Short mmCIF file of N, CA and C in Angstrom, two decimals:
data_model
loop_
_atom_site.label_atom_id
_atom_site.label_comp_id
_atom_site.label_asym_id
_atom_site.label_seq_id
_atom_site.Cartn_x
_atom_site.Cartn_y
_atom_site.Cartn_z
N THR A 526 -79.05 -7.12 -49.64
CA THR A 526 -78.83 -7.77 -48.30
C THR A 526 -77.97 -6.67 -47.48
N HIS A 527 -78.27 -6.51 -45.99
CA HIS A 527 -77.52 -6.11 -45.23
C HIS A 527 -76.73 -7.33 -44.47
N PHE A 528 -75.28 -6.75 -44.44
CA PHE A 528 -74.15 -7.31 -43.91
C PHE A 528 -73.71 -6.27 -42.51
N GLN A 529 -73.81 -7.14 -41.50
CA GLN A 529 -73.11 -6.30 -40.09
C GLN A 529 -71.84 -7.01 -39.82
N PHE A 530 -70.74 -6.48 -39.81
CA PHE A 530 -69.36 -6.43 -39.98
C PHE A 530 -69.09 -6.52 -38.67
N PHE A 531 -68.69 -7.89 -37.71
CA PHE A 531 -67.81 -7.54 -36.27
C PHE A 531 -66.16 -7.95 -36.48
N GLU A 532 -65.95 -7.83 -34.97
CA GLU A 532 -64.63 -8.01 -34.99
C GLU A 532 -64.30 -9.48 -34.78
N PRO A 533 -63.02 -9.90 -35.48
CA PRO A 533 -62.43 -11.58 -35.00
C PRO A 533 -62.74 -11.53 -33.68
N ARG A 534 -63.10 -12.78 -32.99
CA ARG A 534 -62.82 -13.00 -31.47
C ARG A 534 -61.06 -13.46 -31.24
N PRO A 535 -61.30 -12.99 -30.23
CA PRO A 535 -59.38 -13.23 -29.87
C PRO A 535 -59.90 -14.59 -29.55
N SER A 536 -58.24 -15.10 -29.91
CA SER A 536 -57.97 -16.68 -29.61
C SER A 536 -56.86 -16.86 -29.16
N ARG A 537 -56.49 -17.61 -28.23
CA ARG A 537 -55.23 -18.05 -27.68
C ARG A 537 -54.48 -19.72 -28.50
N PRO A 538 -53.66 -19.81 -27.80
CA PRO A 538 -52.82 -21.43 -28.51
C PRO A 538 -53.73 -22.43 -28.35
N GLY A 539 -53.95 -22.77 -29.21
CA GLY A 539 -54.63 -23.94 -28.78
C GLY A 539 -56.01 -24.10 -29.19
N ASP A 540 -56.68 -23.00 -28.85
CA ASP A 540 -58.17 -22.49 -29.30
C ASP A 540 -58.61 -23.50 -30.67
N PRO A 541 -59.24 -23.91 -30.75
CA PRO A 541 -60.31 -24.49 -31.85
C PRO A 541 -60.64 -23.30 -32.96
N VAL A 542 -60.42 -23.40 -34.10
CA VAL A 542 -61.65 -22.59 -34.91
C VAL A 542 -62.91 -22.76 -34.89
N GLY A 543 -63.45 -21.62 -34.79
CA GLY A 543 -65.13 -21.48 -34.82
C GLY A 543 -65.35 -20.09 -35.61
N VAL A 544 -66.75 -19.94 -35.36
CA VAL A 544 -67.42 -18.38 -35.71
C VAL A 544 -66.80 -17.21 -34.99
N GLY A 545 -66.31 -16.45 -35.75
CA GLY A 545 -65.41 -15.64 -35.42
C GLY A 545 -63.76 -15.88 -35.51
N SER A 546 -64.08 -16.66 -35.69
CA SER A 546 -62.07 -16.97 -36.09
C SER A 546 -61.59 -16.58 -37.19
N LEU A 547 -60.32 -16.00 -37.36
CA LEU A 547 -59.50 -15.60 -38.26
C LEU A 547 -58.66 -16.39 -38.61
N VAL A 548 -58.56 -16.80 -39.53
CA VAL A 548 -57.71 -17.68 -40.25
C VAL A 548 -56.78 -17.27 -41.95
N GLY A 549 -55.61 -17.94 -41.28
CA GLY A 549 -55.09 -17.56 -42.48
C GLY A 549 -54.28 -18.88 -43.06
N LEU A 550 -54.13 -19.00 -43.85
CA LEU A 550 -54.22 -20.39 -44.83
C LEU A 550 -53.09 -19.87 -46.33
N ARG A 551 -52.22 -21.04 -46.58
CA ARG A 551 -51.30 -21.51 -47.24
C ARG A 551 -51.44 -22.26 -48.63
N ASP A 552 -51.61 -22.16 -49.72
CA ASP A 552 -52.39 -23.09 -50.70
C ASP A 552 -50.58 -23.98 -51.17
N GLU A 553 -50.70 -25.05 -51.71
CA GLU A 553 -49.51 -25.45 -52.51
C GLU A 553 -48.43 -24.53 -53.24
N GLU A 554 -48.77 -23.49 -53.85
CA GLU A 554 -47.96 -22.65 -54.69
C GLU A 554 -47.75 -21.49 -53.72
N GLY A 555 -47.73 -21.31 -52.27
CA GLY A 555 -47.76 -20.49 -51.52
C GLY A 555 -48.32 -19.28 -51.26
N ARG A 556 -49.51 -18.99 -52.25
CA ARG A 556 -50.04 -18.25 -51.71
C ARG A 556 -51.40 -18.12 -50.76
N GLU A 557 -50.93 -17.05 -49.88
CA GLU A 557 -51.55 -16.75 -48.50
C GLU A 557 -53.32 -16.59 -49.15
N LEU A 558 -54.08 -16.46 -48.06
CA LEU A 558 -55.52 -16.17 -48.12
C LEU A 558 -56.13 -16.02 -46.72
N SER A 559 -56.66 -15.01 -46.39
CA SER A 559 -57.44 -14.73 -44.69
C SER A 559 -58.28 -14.92 -44.90
N CYS A 560 -59.19 -15.52 -43.99
CA CYS A 560 -60.79 -16.11 -44.11
C CYS A 560 -61.26 -16.18 -42.47
N LEU A 561 -62.27 -15.25 -42.39
CA LEU A 561 -63.06 -15.38 -41.36
C LEU A 561 -64.13 -15.71 -40.82
N ILE A 562 -64.19 -16.84 -39.85
CA ILE A 562 -65.64 -17.81 -40.13
C ILE A 562 -66.77 -17.06 -39.38
N ALA A 563 -67.68 -17.06 -40.61
CA ALA A 563 -68.81 -16.11 -39.65
C ALA A 563 -70.38 -16.73 -40.51
N GLN A 564 -71.27 -17.09 -39.36
CA GLN A 564 -72.56 -17.47 -39.72
C GLN A 564 -73.08 -17.04 -41.15
N GLN A 565 -72.84 -15.65 -41.37
CA GLN A 565 -73.18 -15.29 -42.60
C GLN A 565 -72.52 -14.38 -43.62
N GLY A 566 -72.58 -13.92 -44.90
CA GLY A 566 -71.62 -13.03 -45.90
C GLY A 566 -70.83 -14.08 -46.66
N GLY A 567 -70.92 -15.47 -46.61
CA GLY A 567 -70.18 -16.41 -47.30
C GLY A 567 -69.66 -15.75 -48.80
N GLY A 568 -68.16 -15.82 -48.89
CA GLY A 568 -68.25 -16.03 -50.53
C GLY A 568 -67.87 -13.98 -50.51
N ARG A 569 -67.84 -13.22 -49.75
CA ARG A 569 -67.81 -11.89 -49.34
C ARG A 569 -66.18 -11.66 -49.29
N SER A 570 -65.81 -10.34 -49.82
CA SER A 570 -63.82 -9.87 -49.18
C SER A 570 -64.58 -9.03 -48.60
N VAL A 571 -63.83 -8.95 -47.25
CA VAL A 571 -64.10 -7.64 -46.66
C VAL A 571 -62.51 -6.79 -46.45
N PRO A 572 -62.41 -5.82 -46.29
CA PRO A 572 -60.83 -5.15 -45.55
C PRO A 572 -61.17 -5.43 -44.09
N LEU A 573 -60.01 -6.15 -43.43
CA LEU A 573 -59.49 -5.82 -42.45
C LEU A 573 -58.23 -6.02 -41.83
N GLU A 574 -58.09 -5.38 -40.91
CA GLU A 574 -56.47 -4.81 -40.54
C GLU A 574 -56.02 -4.96 -41.41
N GLY A 575 -56.12 -4.18 -42.39
CA GLY A 575 -55.09 -3.74 -43.53
C GLY A 575 -54.86 -5.02 -44.91
N ARG A 576 -55.85 -5.96 -44.68
CA ARG A 576 -55.92 -6.52 -45.89
C ARG A 576 -56.93 -7.49 -46.48
N MET A 577 -57.60 -7.54 -47.39
CA MET A 577 -58.60 -8.36 -48.06
C MET A 577 -59.21 -9.68 -47.32
N VAL A 578 -59.83 -9.92 -46.54
CA VAL A 578 -60.52 -11.05 -45.63
C VAL A 578 -61.72 -12.10 -46.63
N GLN A 579 -61.44 -12.88 -46.71
CA GLN A 579 -62.84 -13.45 -47.51
C GLN A 579 -63.53 -14.34 -46.28
N ILE A 580 -64.89 -14.19 -46.47
CA ILE A 580 -66.04 -14.73 -45.47
C ILE A 580 -66.46 -16.33 -45.94
N VAL A 581 -65.86 -16.86 -44.69
CA VAL A 581 -66.74 -18.40 -44.95
C VAL A 581 -67.45 -19.03 -44.36
N THR A 582 -68.54 -19.25 -44.22
CA THR A 582 -69.44 -19.79 -43.28
C THR A 582 -69.04 -21.44 -42.84
N PRO A 583 -69.47 -21.95 -41.61
CA PRO A 583 -69.36 -23.08 -41.21
C PRO A 583 -69.85 -24.38 -42.08
N GLN A 584 -70.87 -23.82 -42.45
CA GLN A 584 -71.92 -24.58 -43.99
C GLN A 584 -70.85 -25.16 -45.03
N SER A 585 -70.22 -24.14 -45.49
CA SER A 585 -69.38 -24.16 -46.40
C SER A 585 -68.62 -25.32 -46.42
N PRO A 586 -67.94 -25.67 -47.79
CA PRO A 586 -66.78 -26.73 -47.72
C PRO A 586 -65.74 -26.30 -46.47
N LEU A 587 -65.05 -25.40 -47.24
CA LEU A 587 -64.07 -24.69 -46.34
C LEU A 587 -64.24 -24.62 -44.94
N GLY A 588 -65.03 -24.22 -44.85
CA GLY A 588 -66.04 -23.74 -43.22
C GLY A 588 -65.73 -25.00 -42.62
N GLN A 589 -66.46 -26.40 -42.82
CA GLN A 589 -66.35 -27.59 -42.56
C GLN A 589 -65.38 -28.03 -42.54
N ALA A 590 -64.18 -27.73 -43.19
CA ALA A 590 -63.07 -28.30 -42.80
C ALA A 590 -62.20 -27.30 -41.80
N LEU A 591 -62.21 -26.05 -41.97
CA LEU A 591 -61.53 -25.48 -40.92
C LEU A 591 -62.06 -25.41 -39.06
N VAL A 592 -63.25 -25.74 -39.05
CA VAL A 592 -64.33 -25.60 -37.83
C VAL A 592 -62.98 -26.91 -37.10
N GLY A 593 -63.03 -26.61 -35.91
CA GLY A 593 -62.19 -27.62 -34.89
C GLY A 593 -60.81 -27.90 -35.03
N LEU A 594 -60.45 -26.95 -36.36
CA LEU A 594 -58.53 -27.05 -36.34
C LEU A 594 -57.68 -26.51 -35.23
N ARG A 595 -57.11 -26.63 -35.31
CA ARG A 595 -56.06 -25.48 -34.25
C ARG A 595 -55.33 -25.02 -34.95
N VAL A 596 -54.08 -23.72 -34.48
CA VAL A 596 -52.92 -23.66 -34.97
C VAL A 596 -52.23 -24.52 -35.61
N GLY A 597 -51.17 -24.35 -37.03
CA GLY A 597 -50.39 -25.89 -37.52
C GLY A 597 -51.10 -26.53 -37.69
N GLU A 598 -51.94 -26.89 -37.90
CA GLU A 598 -53.09 -27.96 -38.33
C GLU A 598 -53.21 -28.18 -39.82
N GLU A 599 -53.04 -28.88 -40.47
CA GLU A 599 -53.07 -28.95 -41.70
C GLU A 599 -54.80 -29.93 -42.14
N VAL A 600 -54.75 -29.03 -43.68
CA VAL A 600 -56.16 -29.50 -43.75
C VAL A 600 -56.24 -29.43 -45.41
N GLU A 601 -56.52 -30.80 -46.06
CA GLU A 601 -56.58 -30.73 -47.16
C GLU A 601 -58.34 -30.37 -48.28
N VAL A 602 -58.43 -29.73 -48.89
CA VAL A 602 -59.80 -29.16 -49.95
C VAL A 602 -59.33 -29.23 -50.68
N GLU A 603 -60.31 -29.80 -51.51
CA GLU A 603 -60.17 -29.84 -52.87
C GLU A 603 -61.39 -28.22 -53.27
N ALA A 604 -60.47 -27.65 -54.27
CA ALA A 604 -60.92 -26.82 -54.86
C ALA A 604 -62.16 -26.71 -55.66
N GLN A 605 -62.88 -25.88 -56.09
CA GLN A 605 -64.48 -26.34 -56.80
C GLN A 605 -64.29 -25.40 -57.79
#
């Protein structure tokens, strides 16, 4: 499988999450996770800006929960 990585799209306050968005998440225990919303490559981790970033597709349960949210909004997702 060939995966071509791309840079996250620039975002401004108030922009909705979508393909190309780099999203920071924090779980109930305070653990942080960085996700990049991408059309392909879901489930892979790639290095970006000095940290590991999880690729999430918009079709995945997490992607569906994140797409359309804005900075500071909260979402509850059932871990599988």
